[in-house]
CSV table of C-alpha atoms in Angstrom, one decimal:
chain,number,residue,atom,x,y,z
H,1320,MET,CA,-87.8,44.2,34.1
H,1321,THR,CA,-85.1,46.7,33.6
H,1322,PRO,CA,-82.3,46.7,31.1
H,1323,ALA,CA,-78.8,47.0,32.5
H,1324,THR,CA,-78.4,50.8,32.8
H,1325,THR,CA,-74.7,50.9,33.5
H,1326,GLN,CA,-71.9,49.2,31.8
H,1327,ALA,CA,-72.7,45.5,31.4
H,1328,THR,CA,-72.1,43.5,34.6
H,1329,LEU,CA,-69.7,40.8,33.8
H,1330,GLN,CA,-69.5,37.6,35.8
H,1331,ARG,CA,-69.3,33.9,35.1
H,1332,ALA,CA,-71.9,31.2,35.8
H,1333,ARG,CA,-72.4,27.4,35.4
H,1334,PHE,CA,-75.6,26.6,33.6
H,1335,ALA,CA,-78.0,23.7,33.6
H,1336,ARG,CA,-80.0,23.0,30.4
H,1337,LYS,CA,-83.8,22.9,30.7
H,1338,PRO,CA,-83.9,22.4,34.5
H,1339,CYS,CA,-87.3,21.8,36.0
H,1340,ASP,CA,-86.6,23.7,39.2
H,1341,LEU,CA,-83.9,25.6,41.1
H,1342,ASP,CA,-83.0,22.5,43.1
H,1343,GLU,CA,-81.9,20.8,39.8
H,1344,VAL,CA,-79.7,23.8,39.0
H,1345,LEU,CA,-78.1,23.8,42.5
H,1346,HIS,CA,-77.5,20.1,42.9
H,1347,ASN,CA,-77.4,18.5,39.5
H,1348,THR,CA,-75.2,20.8,37.6
H,1349,ASP,CA,-72.0,19.2,36.5
H,1350,PRO,CA,-69.3,20.8,38.8
H,1351,SER,CA,-66.6,20.0,36.2
H,1352,ALA,CA,-68.5,22.0,33.5
H,1353,ALA,CA,-66.8,25.2,32.6
H,1354,LEU,CA,-68.0,28.5,34.0
H,1355,GLU,CA,-69.3,30.6,31.2
H,1356,PRO,CA,-68.7,34.4,30.9
H,1357,ILE,CA,-72.0,36.2,31.1
H,1358,ASP,CA,-73.4,39.6,30.3
H,1359,ILE,CA,-76.3,40.7,32.5
H,1360,ALA,CA,-78.4,42.4,30.0
H,1361,TRP,CA,-81.6,42.6,31.9
H,1362,ARG,CA,-82.7,42.4,35.6
H,1363,LYS,CA,-86.0,41.1,36.9
H,1364,ALA,CA,-86.8,41.8,40.6
H,1365,LEU,CA,-89.5,39.6,42.0
H,1366,THR,CA,-91.1,39.3,45.4
H,1367,GLU,CA,-90.2,36.3,47.5
H,1368,ALA,CA,-93.4,34.5,46.6
H,1369,GLU,CA,-93.0,35.3,42.8
H,1370,TYR,CA,-89.4,34.1,43.0
H,1371,ASP,CA,-90.3,30.9,44.7
H,1372,ALA,CA,-93.0,30.2,42.1
H,1373,PHE,CA,-90.5,30.9,39.3
H,1374,ALA,CA,-87.8,28.8,40.9
H,1375,ASN,CA,-90.2,25.8,41.2
H,1376,THR,CA,-91.4,26.0,37.6
H,1377,LEU,CA,-88.4,27.1,35.4
H,1378,LEU,CA,-89.8,25.4,32.3
H,1379,GLN,CA,-93.0,27.5,32.4
H,1380,ASP,CA,-93.3,30.3,29.8
H,1381,ARG,CA,-93.1,33.8,31.1
H,1382,ASP,CA,-93.8,36.8,28.9
H,1383,TRP,CA,-90.9,38.8,30.5
H,1384,LEU,CA,-88.4,36.2,29.2
H,1385,ALA,CA,-89.8,36.0,25.7
H,1386,GLY,CA,-87.2,36.7,23.0
H,1387,LEU,CA,-84.3,37.4,25.3
H,1388,GLY,CA,-80.9,35.8,25.9
H,1389,GLY,CA,-78.5,34.3,23.4
H,1390,HIS,CA,-74.8,35.0,22.9
H,1391,ALA,CA,-73.0,38.2,22.0
H,1392,ASP,CA,-69.3,39.0,22.0
H,1393,GLY,CA,-68.4,35.6,23.4
H,1394,ARG,CA,-70.7,35.9,26.4
H,1395,ARG,CA,-74.1,34.5,27.3
H,1396,ARG,CA,-76.6,37.3,27.6
H,1397,VAL,CA,-78.8,36.7,30.6
H,1398,VAL,CA,-81.6,38.0,32.7
H,1399,ALA,CA,-80.6,38.3,36.4
H,1400,VAL,CA,-83.6,37.2,38.4
H,1401,SER,CA,-83.6,38.2,42.1
H,1402,ALA,CA,-85.7,38.6,45.2
H,1403,PRO,CA,-85.0,39.7,48.8
H,1404,GLY,CA,-83.2,36.8,50.6
H,1405,ARG,CA,-83.0,34.6,47.6
H,1406,THR,CA,-80.0,33.5,45.4
H,1407,THR,CA,-79.9,35.5,42.1
H,1408,VAL,CA,-80.2,33.2,39.2
H,1409,PHE,CA,-79.2,33.9,35.6
H,1410,VAL,CA,-81.6,32.8,32.9
H,1411,ASP,CA,-80.8,32.6,29.2
H,1412,PRO,CA,-84.1,31.7,27.4
H,1413,SER,CA,-82.2,31.8,24.1
H,1414,GLY,CA,-85.1,33.4,22.3
H,1415,SER,CA,-87.8,31.3,24.1
H,1416,ALA,CA,-90.0,32.3,27.0
H,1417,TYR,CA,-88.8,29.8,29.7
H,1418,GLY,CA,-85.6,29.0,31.6
H,1419,ARG,CA,-83.8,27.1,28.8
H,1420,TYR,CA,-80.5,27.7,30.5
H,1421,VAL,CA,-80.4,28.6,34.2
H,1422,GLY,CA,-77.2,29.2,36.2
H,1423,ILE,CA,-75.8,30.4,39.4
H,1424,GLY,CA,-73.1,33.0,39.2
H,1425,GLU,CA,-69.6,33.3,40.5
H,1426,GLU,CA,-68.7,36.8,41.5
H,1427,THR,CA,-65.5,38.3,40.2
H,1428,PRO,CA,-63.2,38.6,43.2
H,1429,GLU,CA,-61.9,41.9,44.4
H,1430,LEU,CA,-58.7,43.1,42.8
H,1431,ALA,CA,-56.0,40.8,44.1
H,1432,SER,CA,-53.7,42.3,46.7
H,1433,ASN,CA,-50.6,41.6,44.8
H,1434,GLN,CA,-49.6,41.5,41.2
H,1435,ALA,CA,-48.8,37.7,41.1
H,1436,GLU,CA,-52.3,36.9,42.4
H,1437,ALA,CA,-53.9,39.2,39.9
H,1438,ILE,CA,-52.0,37.8,37.0
H,1439,GLY,CA,-52.7,34.2,38.1
H,1440,TRP,CA,-56.4,35.0,38.5
H,1441,LEU,CA,-56.5,36.4,35.0
H,1442,ILE,CA,-55.0,33.3,33.5
H,1443,ASP,CA,-57.1,30.9,35.6
H,1444,ASN,CA,-60.3,32.8,34.7
H,1445,ARG,CA,-59.7,33.3,31.0
H,1446,ARG,CA,-62.4,32.5,28.4
H,1447,PRO,CA,-62.7,28.7,27.9
H,1448,GLU,CA,-61.7,29.0,24.2
H,1449,VAL,CA,-58.4,30.7,25.0
H,1450,SER,CA,-55.5,28.4,25.8
H,1451,ARG,CA,-53.4,29.0,28.9
H,1452,LYS,CA,-50.4,29.4,26.6
H,1453,LEU,CA,-52.2,32.1,24.5
H,1454,ALA,CA,-53.3,33.9,27.7
H,1455,ILE,CA,-49.8,34.0,29.0
H,1456,HIS,CA,-48.5,35.2,25.6
H,1457,THR,CA,-51.1,37.9,25.4
H,1458,LEU,CA,-50.4,39.1,28.9
H,1459,ARG,CA,-46.7,39.1,28.1
H,1460,ARG,CA,-47.3,41.5,25.2
H,1461,ALA,CA,-49.7,43.7,27.3
H,1462,LEU,CA,-47.2,43.9,30.2
H,1463,SER,CA,-44.0,44.1,28.2
H,1464,GLY,CA,-42.9,47.2,30.0
H,1465,ASP,CA,-43.1,45.7,33.5
H,1466,PRO,CA,-40.1,43.4,34.3
H,1467,ALA,CA,-41.7,42.1,37.5
H,1468,ALA,CA,-44.8,41.1,35.6
H,1469,LEU,CA,-42.7,39.3,33.0
H,1470,ARG,CA,-40.9,37.3,35.6
H,1471,ILE,CA,-44.3,36.2,37.1
H,1472,LEU,CA,-45.4,35.2,33.6
H,1473,ASP,CA,-42.2,33.3,33.1
H,1474,ARG,CA,-42.8,31.3,36.3
H,1475,LEU,CA,-46.4,30.6,35.3
H,1476,ALA,CA,-45.4,29.5,31.8
H,1477,ASP,CA,-43.0,26.9,33.4
H,1478,GLN,CA,-45.8,25.4,35.6
């Protein structure tokens, strides 16, 4: 397993708690549950056979998960588990050695083609603990020198 060698990769994922297998993560996760911000702190590359064995026994202890995971800076620290031709899963063992929390990620989209889309995306994808009103207020302060951005924020505040 390798630690993330570049700046932390930030994404979001929806997690299942103590799932037995990957099917449970894919099909039984509550779609209304909030996507959580994650920090990919470690990466584990497996062969296809190793991945399939892992995905079918998520509650089994694995020494390479021991003591990892948890939360830092408002983000869930995860191990990105991947294999060729397989969906990357994010595992937060929260100090244990098994897949206590396992999730599928949502990629951060490419930079929006226009300013209104970008600002709207930032507000829609804010941290769950930040209210929409506070996000708009904070962006208003950050973009105070941009009249076009302020008009966009005014429209979004009225919605």
